[in-house]
PDB file of C-alpha atoms in Angstrom:
ATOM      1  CA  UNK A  16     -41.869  94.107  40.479  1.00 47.00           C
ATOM      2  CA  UNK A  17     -43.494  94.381  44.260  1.00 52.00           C
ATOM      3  CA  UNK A  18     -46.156  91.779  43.806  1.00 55.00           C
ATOM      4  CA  UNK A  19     -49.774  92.180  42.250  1.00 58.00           C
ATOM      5  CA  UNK A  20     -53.008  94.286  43.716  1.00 59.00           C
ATOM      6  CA  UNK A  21     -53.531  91.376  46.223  1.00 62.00           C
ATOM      7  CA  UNK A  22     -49.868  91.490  47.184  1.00 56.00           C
ATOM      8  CA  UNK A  23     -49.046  87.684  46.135  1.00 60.00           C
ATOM      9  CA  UNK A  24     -46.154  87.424  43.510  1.00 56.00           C
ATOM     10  CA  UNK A  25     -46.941  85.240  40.794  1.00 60.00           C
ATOM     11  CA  UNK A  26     -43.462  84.359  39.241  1.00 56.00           C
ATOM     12  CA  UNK A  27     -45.251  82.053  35.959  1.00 59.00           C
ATOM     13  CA  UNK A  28     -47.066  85.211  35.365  1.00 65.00           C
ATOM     14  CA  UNK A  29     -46.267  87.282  32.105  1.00 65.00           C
ATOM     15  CA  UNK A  30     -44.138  90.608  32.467  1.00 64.00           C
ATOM     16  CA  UNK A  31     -43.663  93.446  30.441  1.00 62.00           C
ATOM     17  CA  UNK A  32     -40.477  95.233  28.513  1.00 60.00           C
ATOM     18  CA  UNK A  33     -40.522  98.007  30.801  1.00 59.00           C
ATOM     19  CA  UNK A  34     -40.034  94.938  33.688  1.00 61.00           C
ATOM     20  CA  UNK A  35     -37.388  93.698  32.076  1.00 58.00           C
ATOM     21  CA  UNK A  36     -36.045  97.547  31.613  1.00 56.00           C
ATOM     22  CA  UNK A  37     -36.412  98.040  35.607  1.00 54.00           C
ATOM     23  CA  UNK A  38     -34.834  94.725  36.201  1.00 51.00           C
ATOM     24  CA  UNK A  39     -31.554  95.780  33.832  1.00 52.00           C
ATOM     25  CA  UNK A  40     -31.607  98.572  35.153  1.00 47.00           C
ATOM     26  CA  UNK A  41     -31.568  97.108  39.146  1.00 46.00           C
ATOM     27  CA  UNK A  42     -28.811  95.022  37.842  1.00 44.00           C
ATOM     28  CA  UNK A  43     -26.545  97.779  36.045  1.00 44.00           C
ATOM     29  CA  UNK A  44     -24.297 100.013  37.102  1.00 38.00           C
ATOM     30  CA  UNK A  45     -23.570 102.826  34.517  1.00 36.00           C
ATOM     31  CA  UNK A  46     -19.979 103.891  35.190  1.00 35.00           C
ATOM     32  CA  UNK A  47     -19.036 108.119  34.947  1.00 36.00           C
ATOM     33  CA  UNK A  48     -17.360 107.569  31.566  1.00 35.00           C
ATOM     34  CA  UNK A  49     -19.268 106.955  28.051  1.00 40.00           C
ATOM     35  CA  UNK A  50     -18.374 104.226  25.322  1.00 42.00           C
ATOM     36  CA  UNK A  51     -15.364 105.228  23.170  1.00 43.00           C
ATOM     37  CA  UNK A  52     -13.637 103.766  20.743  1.00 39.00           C
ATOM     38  CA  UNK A  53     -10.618 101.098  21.234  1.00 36.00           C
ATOM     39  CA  UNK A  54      -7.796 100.922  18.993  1.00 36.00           C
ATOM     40  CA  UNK A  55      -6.500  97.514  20.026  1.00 37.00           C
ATOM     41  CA  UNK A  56      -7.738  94.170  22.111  1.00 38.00           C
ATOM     42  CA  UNK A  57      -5.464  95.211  24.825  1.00 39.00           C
ATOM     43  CA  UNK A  58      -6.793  98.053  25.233  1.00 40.00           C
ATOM     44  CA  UNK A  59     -10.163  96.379  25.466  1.00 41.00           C
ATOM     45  CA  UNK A  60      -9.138  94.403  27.913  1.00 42.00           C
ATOM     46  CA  UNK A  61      -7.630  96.957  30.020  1.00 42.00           C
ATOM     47  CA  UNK A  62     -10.906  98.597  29.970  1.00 41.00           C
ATOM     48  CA  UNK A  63     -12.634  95.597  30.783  1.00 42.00           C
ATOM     49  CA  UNK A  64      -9.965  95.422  34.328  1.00 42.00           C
ATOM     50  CA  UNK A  65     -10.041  99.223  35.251  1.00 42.00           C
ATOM     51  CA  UNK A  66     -13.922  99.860  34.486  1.00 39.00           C
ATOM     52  CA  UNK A  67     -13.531 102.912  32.492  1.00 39.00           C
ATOM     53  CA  UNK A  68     -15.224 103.693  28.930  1.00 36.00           C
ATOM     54  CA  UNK A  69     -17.632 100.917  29.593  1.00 36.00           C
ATOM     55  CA  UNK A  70     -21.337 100.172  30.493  1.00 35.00           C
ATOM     56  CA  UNK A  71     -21.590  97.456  32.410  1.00 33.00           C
ATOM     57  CA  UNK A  72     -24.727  95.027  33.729  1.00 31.00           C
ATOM     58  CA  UNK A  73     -23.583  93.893  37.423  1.00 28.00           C
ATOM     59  CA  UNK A  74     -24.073  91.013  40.203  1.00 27.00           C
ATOM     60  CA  UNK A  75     -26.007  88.698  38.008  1.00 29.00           C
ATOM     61  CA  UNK A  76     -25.073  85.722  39.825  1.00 29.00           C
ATOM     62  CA  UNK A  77     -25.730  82.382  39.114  1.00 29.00           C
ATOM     63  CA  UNK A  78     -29.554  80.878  40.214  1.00 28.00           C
ATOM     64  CA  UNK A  79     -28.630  77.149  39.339  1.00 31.00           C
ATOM     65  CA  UNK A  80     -26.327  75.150  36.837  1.00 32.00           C
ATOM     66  CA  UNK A  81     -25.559  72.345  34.459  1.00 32.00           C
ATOM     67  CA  UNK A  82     -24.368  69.443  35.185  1.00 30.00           C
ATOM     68  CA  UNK A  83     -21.492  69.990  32.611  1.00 33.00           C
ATOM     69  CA  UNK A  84     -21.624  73.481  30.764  1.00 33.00           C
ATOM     70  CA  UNK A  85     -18.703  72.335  28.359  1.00 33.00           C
ATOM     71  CA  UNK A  86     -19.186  70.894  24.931  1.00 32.00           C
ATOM     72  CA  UNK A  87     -22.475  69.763  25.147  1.00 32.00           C
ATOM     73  CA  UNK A  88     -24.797  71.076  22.756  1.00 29.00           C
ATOM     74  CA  UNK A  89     -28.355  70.326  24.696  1.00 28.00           C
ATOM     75  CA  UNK A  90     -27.249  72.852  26.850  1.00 30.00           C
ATOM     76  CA  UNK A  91     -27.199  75.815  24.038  1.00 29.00           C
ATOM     77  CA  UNK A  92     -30.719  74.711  22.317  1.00 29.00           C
ATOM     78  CA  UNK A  93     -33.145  73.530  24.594  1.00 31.00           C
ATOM     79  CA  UNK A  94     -33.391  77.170  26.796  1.00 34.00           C
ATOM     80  CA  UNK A  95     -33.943  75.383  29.824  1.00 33.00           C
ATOM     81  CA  UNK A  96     -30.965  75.987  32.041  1.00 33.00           C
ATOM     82  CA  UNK A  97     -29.791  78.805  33.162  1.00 32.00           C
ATOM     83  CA  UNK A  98     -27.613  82.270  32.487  1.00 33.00           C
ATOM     84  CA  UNK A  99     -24.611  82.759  34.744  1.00 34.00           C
ATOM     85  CA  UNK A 100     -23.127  86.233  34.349  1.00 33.00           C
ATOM     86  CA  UNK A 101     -20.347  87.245  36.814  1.00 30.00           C
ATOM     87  CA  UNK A 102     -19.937  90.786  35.075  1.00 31.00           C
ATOM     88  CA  UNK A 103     -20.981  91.478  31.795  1.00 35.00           C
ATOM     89  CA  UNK A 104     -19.529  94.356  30.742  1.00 38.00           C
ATOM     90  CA  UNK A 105     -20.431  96.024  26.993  1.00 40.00           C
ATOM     91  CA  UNK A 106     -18.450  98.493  24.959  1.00 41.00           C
ATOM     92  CA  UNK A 107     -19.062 100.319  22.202  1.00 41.00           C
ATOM     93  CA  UNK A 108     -16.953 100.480  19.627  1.00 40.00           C
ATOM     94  CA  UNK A 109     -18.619 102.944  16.862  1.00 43.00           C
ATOM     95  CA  UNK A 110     -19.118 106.052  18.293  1.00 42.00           C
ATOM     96  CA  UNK A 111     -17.092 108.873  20.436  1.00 44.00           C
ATOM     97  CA  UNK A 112     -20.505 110.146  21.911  1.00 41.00           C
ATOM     98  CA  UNK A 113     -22.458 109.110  24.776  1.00 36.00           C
ATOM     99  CA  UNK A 114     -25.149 106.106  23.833  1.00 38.00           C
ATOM    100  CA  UNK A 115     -27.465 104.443  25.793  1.00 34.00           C
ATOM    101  CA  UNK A 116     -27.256 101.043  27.170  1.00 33.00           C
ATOM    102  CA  UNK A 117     -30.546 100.260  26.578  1.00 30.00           C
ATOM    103  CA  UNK A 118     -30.153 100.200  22.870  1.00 31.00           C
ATOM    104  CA  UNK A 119     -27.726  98.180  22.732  1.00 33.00           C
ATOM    105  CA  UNK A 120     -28.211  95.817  25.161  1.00 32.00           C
ATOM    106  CA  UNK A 121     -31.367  94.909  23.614  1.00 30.00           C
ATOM    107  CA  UNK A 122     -29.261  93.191  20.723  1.00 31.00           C
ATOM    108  CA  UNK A 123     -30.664  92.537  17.300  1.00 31.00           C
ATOM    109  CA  UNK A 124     -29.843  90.284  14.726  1.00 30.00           C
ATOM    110  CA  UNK A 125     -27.043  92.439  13.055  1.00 30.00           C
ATOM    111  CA  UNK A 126     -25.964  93.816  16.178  1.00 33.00           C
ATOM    112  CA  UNK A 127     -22.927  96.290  14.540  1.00 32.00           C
ATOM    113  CA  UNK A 128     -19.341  96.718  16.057  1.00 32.00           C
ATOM    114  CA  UNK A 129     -20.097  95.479  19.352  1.00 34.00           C
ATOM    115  CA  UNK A 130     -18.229  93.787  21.822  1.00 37.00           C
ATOM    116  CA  UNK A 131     -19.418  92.306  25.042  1.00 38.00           C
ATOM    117  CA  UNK A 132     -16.907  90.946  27.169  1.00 36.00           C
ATOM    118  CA  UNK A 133     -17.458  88.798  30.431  1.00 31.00           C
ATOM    119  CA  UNK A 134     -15.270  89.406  33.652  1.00 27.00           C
ATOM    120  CA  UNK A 135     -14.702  87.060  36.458  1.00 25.00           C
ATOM    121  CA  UNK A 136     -16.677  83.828  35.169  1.00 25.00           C
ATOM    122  CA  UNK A 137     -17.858  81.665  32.729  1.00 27.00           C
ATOM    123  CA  UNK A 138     -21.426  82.878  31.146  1.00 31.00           C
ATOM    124  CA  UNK A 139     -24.192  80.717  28.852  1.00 31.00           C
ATOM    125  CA  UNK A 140     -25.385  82.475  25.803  1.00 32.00           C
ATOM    126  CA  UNK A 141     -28.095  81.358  23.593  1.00 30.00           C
ATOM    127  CA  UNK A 142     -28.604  80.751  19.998  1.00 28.00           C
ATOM    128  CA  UNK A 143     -30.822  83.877  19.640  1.00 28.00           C
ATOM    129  CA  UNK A 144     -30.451  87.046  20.857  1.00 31.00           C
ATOM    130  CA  UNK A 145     -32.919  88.783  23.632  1.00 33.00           C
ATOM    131  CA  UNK A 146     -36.106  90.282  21.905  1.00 33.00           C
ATOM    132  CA  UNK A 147     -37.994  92.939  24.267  1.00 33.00           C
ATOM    133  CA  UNK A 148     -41.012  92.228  22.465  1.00 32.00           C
ATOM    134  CA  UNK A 149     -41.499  88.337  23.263  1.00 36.00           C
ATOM    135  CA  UNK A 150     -43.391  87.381  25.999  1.00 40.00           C
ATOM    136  CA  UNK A 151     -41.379  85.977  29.295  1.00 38.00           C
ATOM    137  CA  UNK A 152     -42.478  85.209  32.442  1.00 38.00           C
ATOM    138  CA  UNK A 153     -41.206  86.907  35.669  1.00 35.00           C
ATOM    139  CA  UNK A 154     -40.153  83.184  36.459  1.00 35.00           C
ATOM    140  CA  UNK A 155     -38.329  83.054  33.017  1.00 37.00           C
ATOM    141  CA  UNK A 156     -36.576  86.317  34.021  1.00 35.00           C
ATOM    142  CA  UNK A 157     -35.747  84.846  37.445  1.00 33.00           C
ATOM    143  CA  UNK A 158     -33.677  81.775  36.878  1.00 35.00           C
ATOM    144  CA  UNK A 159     -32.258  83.241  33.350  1.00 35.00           C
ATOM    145  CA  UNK A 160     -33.743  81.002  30.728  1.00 30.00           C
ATOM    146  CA  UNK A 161     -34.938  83.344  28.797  1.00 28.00           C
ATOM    147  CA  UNK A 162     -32.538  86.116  29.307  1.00 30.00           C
ATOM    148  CA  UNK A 163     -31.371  86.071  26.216  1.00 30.00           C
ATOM    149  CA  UNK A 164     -27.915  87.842  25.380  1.00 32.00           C
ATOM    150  CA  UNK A 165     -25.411  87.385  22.189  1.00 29.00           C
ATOM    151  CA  UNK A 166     -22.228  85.800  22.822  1.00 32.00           C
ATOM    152  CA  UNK A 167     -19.912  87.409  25.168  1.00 34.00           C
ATOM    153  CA  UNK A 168     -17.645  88.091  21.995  1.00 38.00           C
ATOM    154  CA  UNK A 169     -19.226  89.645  19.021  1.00 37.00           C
ATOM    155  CA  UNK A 170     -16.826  91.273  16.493  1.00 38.00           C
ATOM    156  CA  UNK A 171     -17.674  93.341  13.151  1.00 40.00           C
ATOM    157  CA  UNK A 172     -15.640  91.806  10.634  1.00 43.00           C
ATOM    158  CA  UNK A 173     -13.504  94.666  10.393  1.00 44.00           C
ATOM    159  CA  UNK A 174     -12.917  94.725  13.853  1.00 42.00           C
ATOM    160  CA  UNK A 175     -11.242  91.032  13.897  1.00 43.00           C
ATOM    161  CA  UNK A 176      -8.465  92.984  11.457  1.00 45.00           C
ATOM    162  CA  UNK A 177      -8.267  96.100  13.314  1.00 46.00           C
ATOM    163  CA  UNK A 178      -7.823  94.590  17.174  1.00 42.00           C
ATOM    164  CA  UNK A 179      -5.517  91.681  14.996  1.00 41.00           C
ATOM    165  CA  UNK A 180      -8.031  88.644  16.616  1.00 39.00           C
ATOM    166  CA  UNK A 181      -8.339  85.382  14.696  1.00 38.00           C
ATOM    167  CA  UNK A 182     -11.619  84.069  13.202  1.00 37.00           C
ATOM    168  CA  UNK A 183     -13.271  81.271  14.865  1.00 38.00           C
ATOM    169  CA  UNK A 184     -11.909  77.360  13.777  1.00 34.00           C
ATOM    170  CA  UNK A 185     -14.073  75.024  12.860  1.00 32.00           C
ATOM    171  CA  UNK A 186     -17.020  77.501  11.807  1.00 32.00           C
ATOM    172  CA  UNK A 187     -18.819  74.837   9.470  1.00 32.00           C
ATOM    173  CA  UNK A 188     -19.416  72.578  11.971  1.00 29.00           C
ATOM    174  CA  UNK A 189     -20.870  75.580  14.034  1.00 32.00           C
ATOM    175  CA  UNK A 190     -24.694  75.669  13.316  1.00 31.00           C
ATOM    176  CA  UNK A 191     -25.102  78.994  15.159  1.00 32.00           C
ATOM    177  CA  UNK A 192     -22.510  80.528  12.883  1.00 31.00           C
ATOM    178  CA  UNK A 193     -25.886  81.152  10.229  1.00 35.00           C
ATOM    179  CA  UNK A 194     -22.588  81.539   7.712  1.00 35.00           C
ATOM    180  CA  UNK A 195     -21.360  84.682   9.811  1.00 34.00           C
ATOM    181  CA  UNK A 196     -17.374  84.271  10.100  1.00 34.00           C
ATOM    182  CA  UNK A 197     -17.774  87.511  12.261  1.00 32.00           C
ATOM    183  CA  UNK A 198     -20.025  85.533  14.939  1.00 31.00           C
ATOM    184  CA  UNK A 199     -19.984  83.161  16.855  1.00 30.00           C
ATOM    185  CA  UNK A 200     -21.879  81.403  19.871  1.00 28.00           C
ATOM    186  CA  UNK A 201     -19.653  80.173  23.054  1.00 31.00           C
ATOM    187  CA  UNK A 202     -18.615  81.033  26.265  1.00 31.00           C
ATOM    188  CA  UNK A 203     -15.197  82.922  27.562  1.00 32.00           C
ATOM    189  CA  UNK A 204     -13.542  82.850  30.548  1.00 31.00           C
ATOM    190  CA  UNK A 205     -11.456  86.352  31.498  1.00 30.00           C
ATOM    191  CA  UNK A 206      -9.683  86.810  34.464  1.00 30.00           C
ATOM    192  CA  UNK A 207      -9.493  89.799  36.756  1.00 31.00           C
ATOM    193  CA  UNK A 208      -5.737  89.781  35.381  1.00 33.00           C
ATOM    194  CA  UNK A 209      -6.118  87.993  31.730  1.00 31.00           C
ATOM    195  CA  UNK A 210      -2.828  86.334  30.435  1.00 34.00           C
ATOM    196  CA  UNK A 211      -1.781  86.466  26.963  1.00 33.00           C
ATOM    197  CA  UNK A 212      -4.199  83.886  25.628  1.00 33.00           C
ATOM    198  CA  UNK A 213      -7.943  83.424  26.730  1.00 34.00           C
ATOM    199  CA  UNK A 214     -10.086  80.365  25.255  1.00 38.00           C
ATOM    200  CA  UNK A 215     -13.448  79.795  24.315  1.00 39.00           C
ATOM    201  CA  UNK A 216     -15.305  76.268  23.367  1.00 40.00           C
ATOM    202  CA  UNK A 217     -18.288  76.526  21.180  1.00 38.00           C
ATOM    203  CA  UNK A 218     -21.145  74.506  21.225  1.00 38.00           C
ATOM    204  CA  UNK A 219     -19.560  72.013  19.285  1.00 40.00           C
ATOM    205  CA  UNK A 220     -17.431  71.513  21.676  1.00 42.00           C
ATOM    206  CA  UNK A 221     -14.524  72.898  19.722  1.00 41.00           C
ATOM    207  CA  UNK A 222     -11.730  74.751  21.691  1.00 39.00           C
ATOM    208  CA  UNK A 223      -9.881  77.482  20.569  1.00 36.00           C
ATOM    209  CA  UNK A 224      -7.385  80.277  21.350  1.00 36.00           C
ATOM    210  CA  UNK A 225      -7.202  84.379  21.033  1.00 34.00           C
ATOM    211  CA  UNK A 226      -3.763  85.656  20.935  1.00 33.00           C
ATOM    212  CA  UNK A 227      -3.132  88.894  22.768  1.00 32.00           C
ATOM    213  CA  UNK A 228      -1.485  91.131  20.509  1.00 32.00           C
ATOM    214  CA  UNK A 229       2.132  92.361  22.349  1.00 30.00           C
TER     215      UNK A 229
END
């Protein structure tokens, strides 16, 4: 992270998981409070505003852009642009005890009542979710194209019942989906001070609603 023996920085040279680890970990800011469970999206969301119960991933600001992030499909599957993340923020949702972040945040395929909600602004998610084993470049890590997270709303089945949140629309036309009608691969927008509804638009570009339950 402070250059090589010669002290150049070579940002197209390969880095390592514990890197990537140090570079989370520069990023995050691990709040007093551990990961507890939620008993309704409001809730959630009021978590999400107050920064309590949470772990959350910081400051990741945005290192370039699109030229339109909305609908357009090229911009989901050809990893070349980059990851804008305001304030991720991830909560767990199974377990009462303390858990650390770097377990989860290092999301597999079957990643298990989880929900990772962004805060402020818009954020690009890939089709594929980030591997610590697969080799990146410092470069890669740098501008975000191969920072790979889930999307910024992952619900368990069972969890789309219990915090009352409708299934995605239009899932067959979805070819991230992989047949999961607890998944889904888009980007939210949530306020500091979230109204009622809050959209998303998949890559599709397919735009739908989530009700917040009263």
């Amino acid at each position: 992270m402070s250059g090589y023996e010669d002290f150049t920085f070579k940002p197209n040279g390969n880095t390592t998981r514990a890197e990537v680890a140090t570079i989370h970990i520069r990023f995050m800011d691990t709040l007093k409070k551990a990961p507890t469970d939620f008993t309704g999206s409001q809730e959630l969301l009021e978590v999400a505003n107050t920064g309590t119960n949470i772990l959350t991933i910081t400051n990741f600001k945005e290192l370039g852009g699109y030229k339109d992030v909305l609908g357009k499909r090229h911009t989901y599957a050809n990893n070349t642009g980059v990851a804008t993340i305001e304030h991720a923020i991830y909560v767990d949702t199974t377990s009462s005890k303390p858990k650390g972040i770097f377990k989860d945040m290092f999301f597999n395929e079957k990643s298990e009542d989880s929900i990772l909600l962004n805060k402020g602004i818009f954020a690009i998610y890939y089709e594929y979710t980030f591997k610590p084993s697969r080799d990146v470049s410092i470069q890669s890590i740098a501008n975000g194209s191969d920072m790979h997270f889930t999307s910024n709303f992952i619900v368990n089945k069972s969890k789309i019942e219990k915090f009352n949140l409708s299934s995605p629309i239009n899932t067959s036309k979805n070819e991230f989906l992989k047949g999961e009608t607890y998944r889904y691969w888009a980007h939210n927008k949530i306020g500091t001070q979230p109204g009622r509804q809050f959209g998303s638009r998949t890559d599709d570009g397919s735009l739908f609603y989530y009700e917040v339950p009263k």
